[in-house]
């Protein structure tokens, strides 16, 4: 079933530029990614002006955050699923469990139908099922697997015009040509629900497809099915410009609120965690970003965020009641921001060996709940339709379905054209300030938020994240 943002006439498209070979694996799994690139400074793209009234956030004493048990994390995410799809909580819980439990099943299907596979997608309505789209006309009987305490139908559809591998190959081959055909660099994605190459163009460029002329041109060029749809605003990274002042080791005078308030409760946190607030300055302008996950090089801990955030960052948390708020300096280690990466590493404060750091991240808007990372998931195991969550400093905690697993954002947001390795997640929840935020499913780490694109009214069309597959060489997720 086509995702809601696609149904609204708002889908993805092609980014042009020089092609770099797409990564085929991840440091986490032992499969070599592309040749490591040297750290490259990647300052944020200027954002549209946002009124920023100067009003300090209140600093009220709050209880220390609670570490969630796995069942608590599962129930929280299931409640979001129930709200999104209008099903009872027990049904939502079974479906979320089935989502995780069927990952090995769909990985096996990719191997079984490697020469015919056009896409795999999870459908939620009118019933929960997994759809496998294949080329050719030879039928494949539907199957049923038991997962998460429920029966999950595997539905096979045939007749797709091109395999997923071919569509991705044509994206890379014709990226520059498609870009050259449009006034504004478009985005691109492989829609695994329909087996099409989706070109997301600026609204102003949509007139070029009058009577389907541009669609036909791109289809003839690539030799695969093409769909052209429009976005209303350009894709942007999500560092939020603000008026924050935070001096390492000194009392911070207060977090300033934007017109649309930041997630305004910063709870007691004696150290650093993912899903937290970091601030920094670039060319005299202060920016807010979000911490992602705790990482390690085997010797020391660090925190990962987005490379387009400021290099020098201070982690701003709320101290115990009765003490003053202080910013924790996070020394800069390096950043990687070309093609398939947008990741920065900042060193975390050293802790005694007798008190190791929890690999934790905030998993609620108010920052009262912490989760530890138990494992991670490779990008290629992610399916369109998977229900995933993120915790951003601007928007708090929210969950939504994956729209595309193979997406190349528009413009030159990756030090040039982006590769089709970014995962796009449906809105409506994303805003500036969420850059670097953790994307997760339960206690499974998925990636770090890079940016998003928006409708004319400013609402979030979708955001996209870098998979944790592409953490820089030498760094891995901390987990327990």
Coordinates of C-alpha atoms in Angstrom, one line a residue:
X1 CA 0.0 0.0 0.0
X2 CA 1.3 3.4 -1.0
X3 CA 2.5 5.5 2.0
X4 CA 0.3 8.4 3.1
X5 CA 2.9 11.0 2.0
X6 CA 3.0 9.4 -1.4
X7 CA -0.8 9.2 -1.6
X8 CA -0.9 12.9 -1.0
X9 CA 1.1 13.5 -4.2
X10 CA 4.3 14.1 -2.4
X11 CA 7.0 11.5 -3.2
X12 CA 10.8 11.3 -3.7
X13 CA 13.2 11.9 -6.5
X14 CA 16.7 12.0 -7.9
X15 CA 19.8 13.9 -6.7
X16 CA 22.5 14.5 -9.3
X17 CA 26.2 15.0 -9.2
X18 CA 29.3 12.8 -9.4
X19 CA 28.5 9.2 -8.4
X20 CA 30.4 7.5 -5.7
X21 CA 30.1 3.7 -5.2
X22 CA 27.2 2.9 -2.8
X23 CA 28.2 1.2 0.4
X24 CA 27.3 -2.4 0.6
X25 CA 27.8 -3.1 4.2
X26 CA 28.6 -1.8 7.6
X27 CA 31.4 -1.6 10.1
X28 CA 29.0 -3.1 12.7
X29 CA 28.6 -6.3 10.7
X30 CA 32.1 -6.8 9.5
X31 CA 31.2 -6.0 5.9
X32 CA 33.4 -3.3 4.5
X33 CA 31.8 0.1 3.8
X34 CA 33.2 2.4 1.1
X35 CA 36.8 3.7 1.4
X36 CA 36.8 5.9 4.5
X37 CA 36.7 9.6 3.8
X38 CA 38.6 12.2 5.7
X39 CA 36.7 14.3 8.1
X40 CA 35.1 17.2 6.2
X41 CA 33.7 20.3 7.9
X42 CA 30.0 20.5 6.9
X43 CA 28.4 23.8 8.1
X44 CA 24.6 23.8 8.2
X45 CA 22.7 25.1 5.2
X46 CA 21.1 28.4 6.2
X47 CA 17.6 27.8 7.4
X48 CA 14.6 30.1 6.7
X49 CA 14.4 32.9 9.3
X50 CA 12.5 31.9 12.4
X51 CA 11.3 34.4 15.0
X52 CA 13.1 33.7 18.3
X53 CA 11.6 35.5 21.3
X54 CA 14.0 35.7 24.2
X55 CA 12.3 34.0 27.1
X56 CA 14.3 31.7 29.4
X57 CA 12.8 28.2 29.9
X58 CA 11.7 27.5 33.5
X59 CA 14.1 25.4 35.6
X60 CA 11.9 23.3 37.9
X61 CA 13.3 20.4 39.9
X62 CA 12.3 17.1 38.5
X63 CA 12.9 13.5 39.4
X64 CA 15.8 11.5 37.9
X65 CA 15.0 9.7 34.7
X66 CA 13.9 6.1 35.0
X67 CA 15.6 3.3 33.1
X68 CA 13.0 1.4 31.1
X69 CA 12.7 -2.3 31.2
X70 CA 12.4 -4.0 27.7
X71 CA 8.7 -4.6 28.3
X72 CA 8.2 -0.9 29.2
X73 CA 9.9 0.2 26.0
X74 CA 7.8 -2.2 23.9
X75 CA 4.5 -1.0 25.5
X76 CA 5.4 2.7 24.9
X77 CA 6.1 2.1 21.2
X78 CA 3.1 -0.1 20.8
X79 CA 0.9 2.7 22.3
X80 CA 2.2 5.0 19.5
X81 CA 1.4 2.2 16.9
X82 CA -2.1 1.8 18.3
X83 CA -2.7 5.6 18.1
X84 CA -1.4 5.8 14.5
X85 CA -3.4 2.9 13.1
X86 CA -6.4 2.8 15.3
X87 CA -6.0 -0.7 16.7
X88 CA -6.2 -2.0 20.3
X89 CA -3.0 -1.9 22.4
X90 CA -2.7 -5.7 22.6
X91 CA -2.9 -5.9 18.8
X92 CA -0.3 -3.2 18.4
X93 CA 2.0 -5.0 20.8
X94 CA 1.7 -8.2 18.8
X95 CA 2.4 -6.4 15.6
X96 CA 5.5 -4.6 16.9
X97 CA 6.8 -7.9 18.2
X98 CA 6.1 -9.5 14.8
X99 CA 7.9 -6.6 13.1
X100 CA 11.1 -7.5 14.9
X101 CA 10.6 -11.2 14.7
X102 CA 10.1 -11.3 10.9
X103 CA 13.4 -9.5 10.0
X104 CA 15.2 -12.9 9.6
X105 CA 12.2 -14.1 7.5
X106 CA 12.4 -11.2 5.0
X107 CA 16.2 -11.4 4.9
X108 CA 15.8 -15.0 3.8
X109 CA 13.3 -14.0 1.2
X110 CA 15.8 -11.5 -0.3
X111 CA 18.2 -14.3 -0.7
X112 CA 15.6 -16.7 -2.1
X113 CA 14.3 -14.3 -4.7
X114 CA 17.5 -12.3 -5.3
X115 CA 17.1 -12.5 -9.1
X116 CA 13.4 -11.3 -9.0
X117 CA 13.1 -9.0 -6.0
X118 CA 11.5 -5.6 -6.7
X119 CA 10.7 -4.8 -3.1
X120 CA 9.5 -5.8 0.3
X121 CA 7.0 -3.8 2.3
X122 CA 5.0 -4.1 5.5
X123 CA 1.3 -3.2 5.3
X124 CA -0.8 -2.3 8.3
X125 CA -4.2 -1.7 6.9
X126 CA -6.7 -3.4 6.4
X127 CA -4.6 -6.1 8.0
X128 CA -1.0 -6.6 9.0
X129 CA 1.0 -8.5 6.3
X130 CA 4.3 -8.4 4.4
X131 CA 4.1 -8.0 0.7
X132 CA 6.9 -9.2 -1.6
X133 CA 7.0 -7.7 -5.0
X134 CA 8.7 -9.8 -7.8
X135 CA 9.5 -9.4 -11.5
X136 CA 8.2 -11.9 -14.0
X137 CA 4.9 -13.7 -14.1
X138 CA 5.7 -17.0 -12.5
X139 CA 3.4 -17.2 -9.5
X140 CA 4.6 -17.8 -6.0
X141 CA 2.1 -19.2 -3.4
X142 CA 1.4 -17.0 -0.4
X143 CA 2.8 -18.1 2.9
X144 CA 2.2 -17.6 6.6
X145 CA 4.8 -17.3 9.4
X146 CA 4.2 -17.3 13.1
X147 CA 5.9 -14.3 14.7
X148 CA 5.3 -12.2 17.8
X149 CA 2.4 -14.3 18.9
X150 CA 0.5 -13.9 15.7
X151 CA 0.2 -15.3 12.2
X152 CA 1.8 -13.0 9.6
X153 CA 0.7 -13.4 5.9
X154 CA 3.5 -13.2 3.3
X155 CA 1.8 -12.1 0.1
X156 CA 3.7 -12.4 -3.2
X157 CA 2.8 -10.1 -6.1
X158 CA 4.4 -10.6 -9.5
X159 CA 4.7 -8.5 -12.7
X160 CA 7.1 -5.8 -11.5
X161 CA 9.0 -4.3 -14.5
X162 CA 12.4 -4.0 -12.8
X163 CA 14.3 -5.5 -9.8
X164 CA 15.3 -3.3 -6.9
X165 CA 19.0 -3.8 -7.8
X166 CA 18.3 -2.5 -11.3
X167 CA 16.4 0.6 -10.1
X168 CA 19.2 1.4 -7.7
X169 CA 21.8 0.9 -10.4
X170 CA 19.9 3.3 -12.7
X171 CA 19.7 5.9 -10.0
X172 CA 23.4 5.9 -9.6
X173 CA 24.1 5.8 -13.4
X174 CA 21.6 8.6 -14.3
X175 CA 21.7 10.8 -11.2
X176 CA 23.7 13.6 -12.9
X177 CA 21.6 13.5 -16.1
X178 CA 18.3 13.7 -14.2
X179 CA 19.7 16.6 -12.1
X180 CA 20.7 18.5 -15.2
X181 CA 17.2 18.2 -16.6
X182 CA 15.7 20.2 -13.7
X183 CA 16.2 23.8 -12.5
X184 CA 16.4 22.6 -8.8
X185 CA 18.3 19.4 -7.8
X186 CA 15.6 16.8 -7.0
X187 CA 15.6 14.0 -4.5
X188 CA 15.2 10.3 -5.5
X189 CA 14.1 7.1 -4.0
X190 CA 13.2 3.5 -4.9
X191 CA 9.6 2.8 -3.9
X192 CA 9.7 -0.8 -2.9
X193 CA 5.9 -0.9 -2.6
X194 CA 5.4 -0.3 -6.3
X195 CA 8.7 -1.1 -7.9
X196 CA 9.3 2.4 -9.2
X197 CA 12.0 5.1 -9.3
X198 CA 10.4 8.1 -7.6
X199 CA 11.6 11.6 -8.5
X200 CA 10.8 14.3 -5.9
X201 CA 10.9 17.7 -7.6
X202 CA 10.3 21.2 -6.3
X203 CA 6.8 22.4 -6.8
X204 CA 8.0 25.1 -9.2
X205 CA 9.5 22.4 -11.5
X206 CA 6.3 20.3 -11.6
X207 CA 5.1 22.2 -14.7
X208 CA 7.9 20.6 -16.7
X209 CA 6.0 17.3 -16.4
X210 CA 3.0 18.7 -18.1
X211 CA 1.2 15.8 -19.9
X212 CA 3.8 13.4 -18.4
X213 CA 6.6 14.6 -20.7
X214 CA 9.3 14.5 -18.1
X215 CA 8.1 11.2 -16.7
X216 CA 8.4 9.7 -20.1
X217 CA 11.8 11.2 -20.6
X218 CA 13.2 9.8 -17.4
X219 CA 11.6 6.4 -18.0
X220 CA 13.2 6.2 -21.5
X221 CA 16.5 7.4 -20.0
X222 CA 16.6 4.8 -17.2
X223 CA 14.6 2.0 -18.6
X224 CA 12.7 1.5 -15.4
X225 CA 9.2 2.7 -14.2
X226 CA 9.3 6.4 -13.0
X227 CA 6.9 8.5 -11.0
X228 CA 7.4 12.3 -10.5
X229 CA 5.9 14.0 -7.5
X230 CA 6.3 17.3 -5.8
X231 CA 7.6 18.6 -2.5
X232 CA 6.7 22.1 -1.4
X233 CA 9.9 23.2 0.4
X234 CA 13.5 22.2 -0.1
X235 CA 15.1 19.5 2.0
X236 CA 17.1 20.9 4.9
X237 CA 19.4 19.6 7.6
X238 CA 17.9 20.0 11.0
X239 CA 20.2 22.1 13.1
X240 CA 18.1 24.8 14.7
X241 CA 19.5 28.4 14.9
X242 CA 18.7 29.8 18.3
X243 CA 19.8 32.3 20.9
X244 CA 21.3 29.8 23.4
X245 CA 24.3 30.7 25.4
X246 CA 26.1 27.9 27.1
X247 CA 29.7 28.2 28.4
X248 CA 31.5 25.0 29.4
X249 CA 32.0 24.8 33.1
X250 CA 29.8 27.9 33.8
X251 CA 26.2 28.4 34.7
X252 CA 24.1 28.5 31.6
X253 CA 21.7 31.5 31.6
X254 CA 18.7 29.5 30.1
X255 CA 17.5 27.9 27.0
X256 CA 15.6 30.2 24.7
X257 CA 12.4 29.1 23.1
X258 CA 11.5 29.4 19.5
X259 CA 8.0 30.4 18.3
X260 CA 7.2 26.7 18.3
X261 CA 8.7 25.7 21.6
X262 CA 11.5 23.2 21.9
X263 CA 10.7 20.1 23.9
X264 CA 11.1 22.1 27.1
X265 CA 11.7 19.6 29.9
X266 CA 15.3 18.9 30.4
X267 CA 15.5 16.4 33.2
X268 CA 18.1 15.4 35.7
X269 CA 21.0 13.8 33.9
X270 CA 24.4 13.6 35.6
X271 CA 26.2 12.5 32.5
X272 CA 25.4 12.4 28.7
X273 CA 22.9 10.3 26.8
X274 CA 21.4 10.0 23.4
X275 CA 18.3 12.1 22.6
X276 CA 19.7 15.0 24.6
X277 CA 20.3 18.7 23.8
X278 CA 23.6 20.0 22.6
X279 CA 24.4 23.5 21.6
X280 CA 27.3 25.1 19.6
X281 CA 28.3 28.2 17.7
X282 CA 29.1 28.7 14.0
X283 CA 30.0 32.1 12.7
X284 CA 28.5 33.8 15.7
X285 CA 25.2 32.0 15.4
X286 CA 24.1 29.4 18.0
X287 CA 22.5 26.1 17.0
X288 CA 20.7 23.4 18.8
X289 CA 21.1 19.7 17.8
X290 CA 20.3 16.4 19.4
X291 CA 22.6 13.7 20.6
X292 CA 22.2 10.3 18.9
X293 CA 23.8 7.2 20.5
X294 CA 26.7 6.5 22.8
X295 CA 29.6 5.0 20.8
X296 CA 33.0 3.7 21.6
X297 CA 36.4 3.1 20.0
X298 CA 37.3 0.4 22.4
X299 CA 39.2 2.8 24.7
X300 CA 36.9 5.7 25.4
X301 CA 33.2 6.6 25.1
X302 CA 31.8 9.3 22.9
X303 CA 28.5 10.6 21.6
X304 CA 27.4 10.6 18.0
X305 CA 25.4 13.4 16.4
X306 CA 25.0 14.9 12.9
X307 CA 28.1 16.2 11.1
X308 CA 26.3 19.4 10.0
X309 CA 26.0 20.4 13.7
X310 CA 28.7 22.7 15.1
X311 CA 32.1 21.1 15.8
X312 CA 32.4 22.3 19.4
X313 CA 29.3 21.2 21.4
X314 CA 28.1 21.6 25.0
X315 CA 25.6 19.0 26.4
X316 CA 23.0 20.9 28.3
X317 CA 21.0 18.9 30.9
X318 CA 19.2 19.7 34.1
X319 CA 21.1 19.2 37.4
X320 CA 19.7 17.7 40.6
X321 CA 17.3 19.9 42.5
X322 CA 19.0 22.7 44.4
X323 CA 22.0 23.0 42.1
X324 CA 22.7 25.3 39.1
X325 CA 22.5 24.0 35.6
X326 CA 25.8 23.6 33.9
X327 CA 26.9 22.7 30.4
X328 CA 29.2 19.7 29.8
X329 CA 31.8 20.3 27.2
X330 CA 32.1 17.5 24.6
X331 CA 35.5 17.7 22.8
X332 CA 35.4 17.4 19.1
X333 CA 36.8 14.2 17.6
X334 CA 35.9 14.3 13.9
X335 CA 33.1 14.4 11.3
X336 CA 32.2 12.5 8.2
X337 CA 29.8 14.1 5.8
X338 CA 30.1 12.9 2.2
X339 CA 27.6 10.9 0.1
X340 CA 26.3 8.3 2.5
X341 CA 27.3 9.8 5.9
X342 CA 26.3 12.7 8.2
X343 CA 27.9 11.8 11.5
X344 CA 30.1 13.6 14.1
X345 CA 31.8 12.2 17.1
X346 CA 32.4 14.2 20.3
X347 CA 34.2 12.8 23.3
X348 CA 32.2 12.1 26.4
X349 CA 33.6 12.9 29.9
X350 CA 35.7 10.1 31.3
X351 CA 34.2 7.9 34.0
X352 CA 35.8 5.7 36.6
X353 CA 36.2 2.0 35.5
X354 CA 34.0 1.1 38.5
X355 CA 31.1 3.2 37.1
X356 CA 30.9 2.5 33.4
X357 CA 28.6 4.7 31.2
X358 CA 25.2 3.3 30.3
X359 CA 24.7 3.2 26.5
X360 CA 21.4 5.0 27.0
X361 CA 19.1 7.4 25.2
X362 CA 16.1 9.4 26.1
X363 CA 12.9 7.8 24.7
X364 CA 10.2 10.3 25.7
X365 CA 9.5 14.0 25.1
X366 CA 9.9 15.0 28.7
X367 CA 13.2 13.1 29.1
X368 CA 12.0 11.1 32.1
X369 CA 12.6 7.7 30.5
X370 CA 15.9 6.2 29.4
X371 CA 16.5 3.1 27.2
X372 CA 19.7 1.2 26.8
X373 CA 20.8 0.0 23.3
X374 CA 20.6 -3.8 23.1
X375 CA 21.4 -4.2 19.4
X376 CA 21.2 -2.6 16.0
X377 CA 19.7 -3.3 12.6
X378 CA 21.3 -3.1 9.2
X379 CA 19.7 -0.7 6.7
X380 CA 19.2 -3.5 4.1
X381 CA 17.2 -5.5 6.7
X382 CA 14.8 -2.5 7.1
X383 CA 11.5 -2.7 5.2
X384 CA 9.2 0.0 3.8
X385 CA 6.4 0.2 6.3
X386 CA 8.4 -0.7 9.4
X387 CA 7.2 1.4 12.3
X388 CA 10.2 3.3 13.9
X389 CA 10.6 6.0 16.5
X390 CA 12.9 9.0 17.1
X391 CA 13.5 11.4 20.0
X392 CA 14.4 14.9 18.7
X393 CA 15.2 18.0 20.9
X394 CA 12.7 20.1 18.9
X395 CA 9.8 17.6 18.5
X396 CA 10.3 15.1 21.4
X397 CA 9.3 11.4 21.0
X398 CA 7.3 10.2 18.0
X399 CA 6.9 7.2 15.7
X400 CA 6.0 6.7 12.1
X401 CA 6.3 4.2 9.2
X402 CA 9.4 4.0 7.0
X403 CA 8.5 5.4 3.5
X404 CA 11.7 4.5 1.6
X405 CA 14.8 2.5 2.5
X406 CA 16.8 3.7 -0.5
X407 CA 16.6 7.5 -0.7
X408 CA 18.9 10.2 -1.9
X409 CA 18.0 13.6 -0.5
X410 CA 17.7 16.6 -2.8
X411 CA 20.3 19.4 -3.3
X412 CA 23.9 19.2 -2.2
X413 CA 23.4 18.2 1.4
X414 CA 26.2 15.5 1.4
X415 CA 29.1 17.6 0.3
X416 CA 27.6 17.3 -3.2
X417 CA 24.9 14.8 -4.3
X418 CA 23.7 12.3 -1.7
X419 CA 23.8 8.6 -2.4
X420 CA 20.5 6.5 -2.2
X421 CA 21.4 5.1 1.2
X422 CA 19.3 7.3 3.4
X423 CA 16.1 6.0 5.1
X424 CA 13.0 8.2 4.7
X425 CA 10.4 8.2 7.5
X426 CA 6.9 9.6 7.1
X427 CA 5.9 12.8 9.0
X428 CA 4.2 14.6 10.5
X429 CA 6.8 15.0 13.3
X430 CA 10.2 16.6 12.4
X431 CA 11.6 20.1 12.8
X432 CA 14.9 21.9 13.0
X433 CA 16.8 21.0 16.1
X434 CA 16.3 17.2 15.6
X435 CA 19.6 16.8 13.8
X436 CA 21.5 13.9 15.1
X437 CA 18.5 12.4 17.0
X438 CA 18.4 8.7 17.6
X439 CA 16.1 6.6 15.5
X440 CA 15.1 3.3 17.1
X441 CA 12.6 0.5 17.5
X442 CA 12.4 -0.6 21.1
X443 CA 16.0 -1.1 22.2
X444 CA 17.2 -1.5 18.6
X445 CA 19.4 1.3 17.3
X446 CA 18.6 2.2 13.6
X447 CA 20.2 5.6 12.8
X448 CA 20.8 9.3 13.2
X449 CA 18.4 12.0 11.9
X450 CA 20.0 14.1 9.1
X451 CA 17.2 16.4 7.7
X452 CA 13.7 16.6 6.4
X453 CA 11.4 18.2 3.9
X454 CA 8.2 20.1 4.5
X455 CA 4.8 21.0 3.0
X456 CA 3.9 24.6 2.2
X457 CA 2.2 25.0 5.6
X458 CA 5.5 24.0 7.4
X459 CA 4.3 20.6 8.4
X460 CA 6.8 17.7 8.1
X461 CA 6.4 15.6 4.9
X462 CA 9.2 13.2 6.0
X463 CA 12.6 13.1 7.7
X464 CA 15.5 10.9 6.7
X465 CA 18.3 9.3 8.7
X466 CA 21.7 7.8 8.3
X467 CA 21.9 4.1 9.3
X468 CA 24.2 3.2 12.1
X469 CA 25.8 0.9 9.5
X470 CA 27.8 3.9 8.4
X471 CA 29.4 5.0 11.7
X472 CA 33.0 6.1 11.0
X473 CA 35.7 3.4 10.9
X474 CA 37.0 2.5 14.4
X475 CA 33.7 3.5 16.1
X476 CA 30.9 1.2 17.1
X477 CA 27.7 1.5 19.0
X478 CA 27.9 0.9 22.8
X479 CA 25.3 -1.6 23.9
X480 CA 24.5 -4.0 26.6

